[in-house]
Structures are given as C-alpha cells and as structure tokens.
Amino acid sequence: IFRDSLKKPSEARLRVVQIIGPVGTGKTCTVIRFGQRFEDDAHKLGVKLKHLYVNLKLHGGSRVLLYRYLVQRAAPPVFSTSLSAEELIYQLLTYLQGKGEHLLITLDEIDYFLRQSKESRVIYDLTRLDEMVQPGEPCGVIGLIATARSKEFHTHLDRAELSSLGRLPIEFKPYTEEQIYSILQQRVDEAFQPRAVPQRVLEYVADITAGPV
C-alpha cells in the first residue's frame, strides 16, 4: 500500500488504511513494527520520513489535544498552545513541506477516541489533509493508519467521513488454539530449558486463551 510512496515521496498522495480486529490479535504490535521498518526503508533511500504512533487512550482526549500532540512530536518549532485545531494542522503541513519531511501517522484505538470525545471531525480532517494545501500538491503526510476493535465505530461517522476513510479495512482475526499453541511453543523454546514446561501446560493455556471471552 505504501511502498510506492518512497519512490517519489514529494509526489505521494495521502493513503488511508484501517486495521480492524479484537483485543489480542496483534494490531498494535504490527503497526509499530511496520512503522519502524518503513522508517528504515525510507532512510536507506534518503527520504526524511517519520512514523508517528499515537495511542489515543493516552494522547487523544480531544481534537485539539490530539493535534497538539502531533505537532509537538513532528514539528516542535511551530508548536503553540494558542493555536486552534485548524491552525495546528495547517502549521504542521506547512512545516513538513518547508523542510521536505514526511509523516506516516498511526492512530491506535480510533474507536475509543470517537466514543469518548464524540469528535468525528478528526476523521474528516486527517483523511483529507491533501485538500488543506495548494491544489495538486501533496501534504507531506503520506499515510494514515487507524486501528479499531471492530467496524462499529463507522456508525459514528457521516457519509463524507466514511467516504474518505474507505470501506475496505484489513481485518485481523482472533488466533486459533493451534496458532496460540505454536506461538507458546516458540516462546518456551527460547526462554526455558528443554522439558521445563510440559506440553500439557501449553495445551491448557492455548485452550483457555482461544476460548470464548
């Protein structure tokens, strides 16, 4: 989805991806690891790119607080607590374009943020960043990844927000008992002496973990 953006980052348009899956399916681990690898790939090509991971339970109390956090992390020289939400985003994009820098933003737990803040405008703002700069010019943010536990949060969005978010999420399904057992076996092999953990213990843990919540 994002690899082509590194070929000509100055021409890359914003791409939006949803990662949907219940607790324990590896969404957060995956996006953090992907962001690290994508940053590394970019730097090898001489592209100034930063993956900005945001845990919305910690840094997303409201729309303006979220945007302040984004600017503090990505463009500290232009940060100011006196700026409105719209001004913060504009300053962020202006900074990125002026410095020739690029962002990949991950919003983890977007469903939690929408339930708590009721500010669905965030979806509209961040999925349409290309429209906030000069027509035809990329905004500097090449990607937005949003994770959620289910697609239920779509009910909080209007038609314009749903349209810009897209309707084809990547779904992470719960691990099966066999998959959990395989993961546990690999971890045990790395962490314990041979035969220290009986097979029946791994089977028991896998059965409990894969069972209904």
Tab-separated table of C-alpha atoms in Angstrom:
chain	number	residue	atom	x	y	z
A	1	ILE	CA	0.000	0.000	0.000
A	2	PHE	CA	2.704	2.480	0.964
A	3	ARG	CA	5.836	1.200	-0.772
A	4	ASP	CA	5.361	3.249	-3.952
A	5	SER	CA	5.297	6.406	-1.821
A	6	LEU	CA	9.020	6.039	-1.163
A	7	LYS	CA	9.891	6.162	-4.862
A	8	LYS	CA	8.730	9.773	-5.253
A	9	PRO	CA	7.732	10.990	-1.783
A	10	SER	CA	7.413	14.595	-2.942
A	11	GLU	CA	4.560	13.451	-5.200
A	12	ALA	CA	2.983	10.901	-2.828
A	13	ARG	CA	-0.693	11.357	-2.068
A	14	LEU	CA	-2.208	10.542	1.308
A	15	ARG	CA	-3.308	6.908	1.656
A	16	VAL	CA	-5.626	5.708	4.428
A	17	VAL	CA	-5.690	2.203	5.934
A	18	GLN	CA	-7.918	0.725	8.627
A	19	ILE	CA	-6.747	-2.193	10.781
A	20	ILE	CA	-9.706	-3.931	12.438
A	21	GLY	CA	-9.539	-6.755	14.981
A	22	PRO	CA	-10.439	-7.702	18.566
A	23	VAL	CA	-8.096	-7.422	21.533
A	24	GLY	CA	-5.041	-9.662	21.323
A	25	THR	CA	-4.856	-10.041	17.556
A	26	GLY	CA	-1.609	-8.082	17.211
A	27	LYS	CA	-2.815	-4.781	15.748
A	28	THR	CA	-0.611	-2.508	17.850
A	29	CYS	CA	2.456	-4.744	17.567
A	30	THR	CA	2.024	-4.912	13.803
A	31	VAL	CA	1.644	-1.175	13.177
A	32	ILE	CA	4.581	-0.277	15.433
A	33	ARG	CA	6.836	-2.851	13.795
A	34	PHE	CA	5.689	-1.814	10.326
A	35	GLY	CA	6.346	1.847	11.139
A	36	GLN	CA	9.895	1.053	12.276
A	37	ARG	CA	10.654	-0.936	9.129
A	38	PHE	CA	9.078	1.683	6.877
A	39	GLU	CA	11.190	4.408	8.504
A	40	ASP	CA	14.313	2.289	7.974
A	41	ASP	CA	13.446	1.690	4.322
A	42	ALA	CA	12.852	5.407	3.811
A	43	HIS	CA	16.148	6.431	5.408
A	44	LYS	CA	18.052	3.946	3.242
A	45	LEU	CA	16.610	5.757	0.221
A	46	GLY	CA	17.480	9.176	1.628
A	47	VAL	CA	13.851	10.035	2.384
A	48	LYS	CA	13.200	12.079	5.527
A	49	LEU	CA	10.250	10.207	6.967
A	50	LYS	CA	8.959	9.652	10.492
A	51	HIS	CA	6.385	7.186	11.726
A	52	LEU	CA	4.283	8.935	14.351
A	53	TYR	CA	2.439	6.411	16.529
A	54	VAL	CA	-0.366	7.811	18.687
A	55	ASN	CA	-2.065	5.837	21.447
A	56	LEU	CA	-5.401	7.645	21.560
A	57	LYS	CA	-6.152	6.413	25.064
A	58	LEU	CA	-3.136	8.400	26.257
A	59	HIS	CA	-2.891	11.330	23.853
A	60	GLY	CA	-6.327	11.818	22.349
A	61	GLY	CA	-8.549	13.440	24.944
A	62	SER	CA	-9.950	15.859	22.369
A	63	ARG	CA	-9.380	17.033	18.817
A	64	VAL	CA	-7.180	19.962	19.816
A	65	LEU	CA	-5.147	17.875	22.292
A	66	LEU	CA	-4.543	15.273	19.605
A	67	TYR	CA	-3.361	17.887	17.105
A	68	ARG	CA	-1.122	19.494	19.711
A	69	TYR	CA	0.493	16.115	20.296
A	70	LEU	CA	1.029	15.599	16.556
A	71	VAL	CA	2.685	18.995	16.166
A	72	GLN	CA	4.810	18.597	19.308
A	73	ARG	CA	6.172	15.288	18.026
A	74	ALA	CA	6.575	16.119	14.336
A	75	ALA	CA	7.098	19.879	14.160
A	76	PRO	CA	8.154	21.251	17.584
A	77	PRO	CA	9.460	24.612	16.249
A	78	VAL	CA	5.937	25.651	15.193
A	79	PHE	CA	4.084	24.334	18.241
A	80	SER	CA	1.970	26.765	20.263
A	81	THR	CA	-0.823	26.219	22.769
A	82	SER	CA	-2.521	29.366	21.474
A	83	LEU	CA	-3.314	27.815	18.092
A	84	SER	CA	-6.715	26.389	17.218
A	85	ALA	CA	-7.099	22.824	15.952
A	86	GLU	CA	-7.239	24.015	12.340
A	87	GLU	CA	-4.191	26.261	12.789
A	88	LEU	CA	-2.207	23.421	14.344
A	89	ILE	CA	-2.809	21.155	11.355
A	90	TYR	CA	-2.010	23.952	8.896
A	91	GLN	CA	1.263	24.726	10.706
A	92	LEU	CA	2.172	21.027	10.698
A	93	LEU	CA	1.664	20.695	6.949
A	94	THR	CA	3.479	23.954	6.221
A	95	TYR	CA	6.426	22.777	8.319
A	96	LEU	CA	6.617	19.405	6.556
A	97	GLN	CA	6.533	20.986	3.118
A	98	GLY	CA	9.118	23.608	4.042
A	99	LYS	CA	11.526	21.016	5.439
A	100	GLY	CA	10.910	18.372	2.792
A	101	GLU	CA	9.897	15.932	5.526
A	102	HIS	CA	7.190	13.264	5.501
A	103	LEU	CA	4.956	11.554	8.035
A	104	LEU	CA	3.221	8.236	8.390
A	105	ILE	CA	0.649	8.614	11.185
A	106	THR	CA	-0.875	5.733	13.150
A	107	LEU	CA	-3.945	6.399	15.301
A	108	ASP	CA	-4.321	3.421	17.629
A	109	GLU	CA	-7.780	2.818	19.176
A	110	ILE	CA	-9.678	5.275	16.958
A	111	ASP	CA	-12.951	3.676	18.088
A	112	TYR	CA	-12.148	4.505	21.725
A	113	PHE	CA	-11.370	8.111	20.797
A	114	LEU	CA	-14.674	8.555	18.950
A	115	ARG	CA	-16.677	7.044	21.807
A	116	GLN	CA	-15.038	9.249	24.425
A	117	SER	CA	-14.653	12.551	22.590
A	118	LYS	CA	-17.592	12.424	20.130
A	119	GLU	CA	-15.336	14.377	17.746
A	120	SER	CA	-15.658	12.513	14.463
A	121	ARG	CA	-14.357	15.625	12.677
A	122	VAL	CA	-10.879	14.205	13.318
A	123	ILE	CA	-11.551	11.549	10.674
A	124	TYR	CA	-12.598	14.170	8.140
A	125	ASP	CA	-9.595	16.387	8.905
A	126	LEU	CA	-6.877	13.744	8.803
A	127	THR	CA	-8.147	11.809	5.793
A	128	ARG	CA	-8.376	14.991	3.707
A	129	LEU	CA	-5.057	16.615	4.537
A	130	ASP	CA	-4.196	16.860	0.830
A	131	GLU	CA	-7.052	19.340	0.472
A	132	MET	CA	-5.532	21.722	3.047
A	133	VAL	CA	-2.523	22.621	0.906
A	134	GLN	CA	-2.186	24.059	-2.575
A	135	PRO	CA	-4.318	22.149	-5.112
A	136	GLY	CA	-2.323	19.364	-6.702
A	137	GLU	CA	0.435	19.459	-4.069
A	138	PRO	CA	0.903	16.513	-1.650
A	139	CYS	CA	0.621	17.492	2.006
A	140	GLY	CA	3.710	15.673	3.345
A	141	VAL	CA	1.657	13.083	5.236
A	142	ILE	CA	1.888	10.022	3.011
A	143	GLY	CA	-0.214	7.687	5.115
A	144	LEU	CA	-2.765	7.419	7.894
A	145	ILE	CA	-3.302	4.084	9.671
A	146	ALA	CA	-6.243	3.763	12.070
A	147	THR	CA	-6.808	0.736	14.299
A	148	ALA	CA	-10.082	-0.296	15.928
A	149	ARG	CA	-11.543	-3.341	17.652
A	150	SER	CA	-14.500	-3.503	15.277
A	151	LYS	CA	-16.209	-1.604	12.474
A	152	GLU	CA	-18.894	-0.448	14.896
A	153	PHE	CA	-17.264	2.989	15.065
A	154	HIS	CA	-18.388	3.565	11.474
A	155	THR	CA	-21.851	4.275	12.880
A	156	HIS	CA	-20.466	7.455	14.469
A	157	LEU	CA	-19.336	8.849	11.094
A	158	ASP	CA	-21.266	10.758	8.444
A	159	ARG	CA	-21.193	9.893	4.747
A	160	ALA	CA	-18.312	12.259	3.937
A	161	GLU	CA	-16.159	10.844	6.747
A	162	LEU	CA	-16.916	7.257	5.727
A	163	SER	CA	-16.074	8.071	2.134
A	164	SER	CA	-12.645	9.487	2.948
A	165	LEU	CA	-11.903	6.683	5.431
A	166	GLY	CA	-12.647	3.970	2.891
A	167	ARG	CA	-14.696	0.783	3.183
A	168	LEU	CA	-12.038	-1.924	2.798
A	169	PRO	CA	-10.308	-2.478	6.153
A	170	ILE	CA	-7.601	-5.044	6.803
A	171	GLU	CA	-9.158	-7.448	9.311
A	172	PHE	CA	-7.137	-9.277	11.963
A	173	LYS	CA	-8.969	-12.418	13.090
A	174	PRO	CA	-8.558	-13.960	16.548
A	175	TYR	CA	-5.842	-16.601	16.871
A	176	THR	CA	-6.958	-20.213	16.774
A	177	GLU	CA	-5.999	-22.636	19.533
A	178	GLU	CA	-3.443	-24.252	17.208
A	179	GLN	CA	-1.841	-20.897	16.380
A	180	ILE	CA	-1.618	-19.925	20.051
A	181	TYR	CA	-0.037	-23.262	20.889
A	182	SER	CA	2.552	-22.760	18.138
A	183	ILE	CA	3.402	-19.268	19.420
A	184	LEU	CA	3.726	-20.511	23.006
A	185	GLN	CA	5.961	-23.367	21.904
A	186	GLN	CA	8.329	-20.953	20.145
A	187	ARG	CA	8.463	-18.684	23.200
A	188	VAL	CA	9.087	-21.613	25.554
A	189	ASP	CA	11.896	-22.904	23.341
A	190	GLU	CA	13.580	-19.501	23.588
A	191	ALA	CA	13.027	-18.850	27.297
A	192	PHE	CA	13.210	-22.197	29.114
A	193	GLN	CA	15.454	-25.218	29.432
A	194	PRO	CA	14.334	-28.293	27.457
A	195	ARG	CA	11.384	-30.126	29.099
A	196	ALA	CA	10.964	-27.397	31.733
A	197	VAL	CA	7.404	-26.663	30.548
A	198	PRO	CA	5.261	-29.762	29.889
A	199	GLN	CA	3.263	-29.940	26.672
A	200	ARG	CA	0.012	-30.244	28.646
A	201	VAL	CA	0.638	-26.800	30.153
A	202	LEU	CA	0.924	-25.228	26.705
A	203	GLU	CA	-2.232	-27.053	25.573
A	204	TYR	CA	-4.106	-25.817	28.656
A	205	VAL	CA	-3.016	-22.184	28.161
A	206	ALA	CA	-3.829	-22.293	24.443
A	207	ASP	CA	-7.280	-23.742	25.180
A	208	ILE	CA	-8.080	-21.073	27.782
A	209	THR	CA	-6.773	-18.245	25.635
A	210	ALA	CA	-8.644	-19.293	22.492
A	211	GLY	CA	-11.877	-19.939	24.379
A	212	PRO	CA	-14.827	-17.511	24.499
A	213	VAL	CA	-14.267	-14.281	26.431
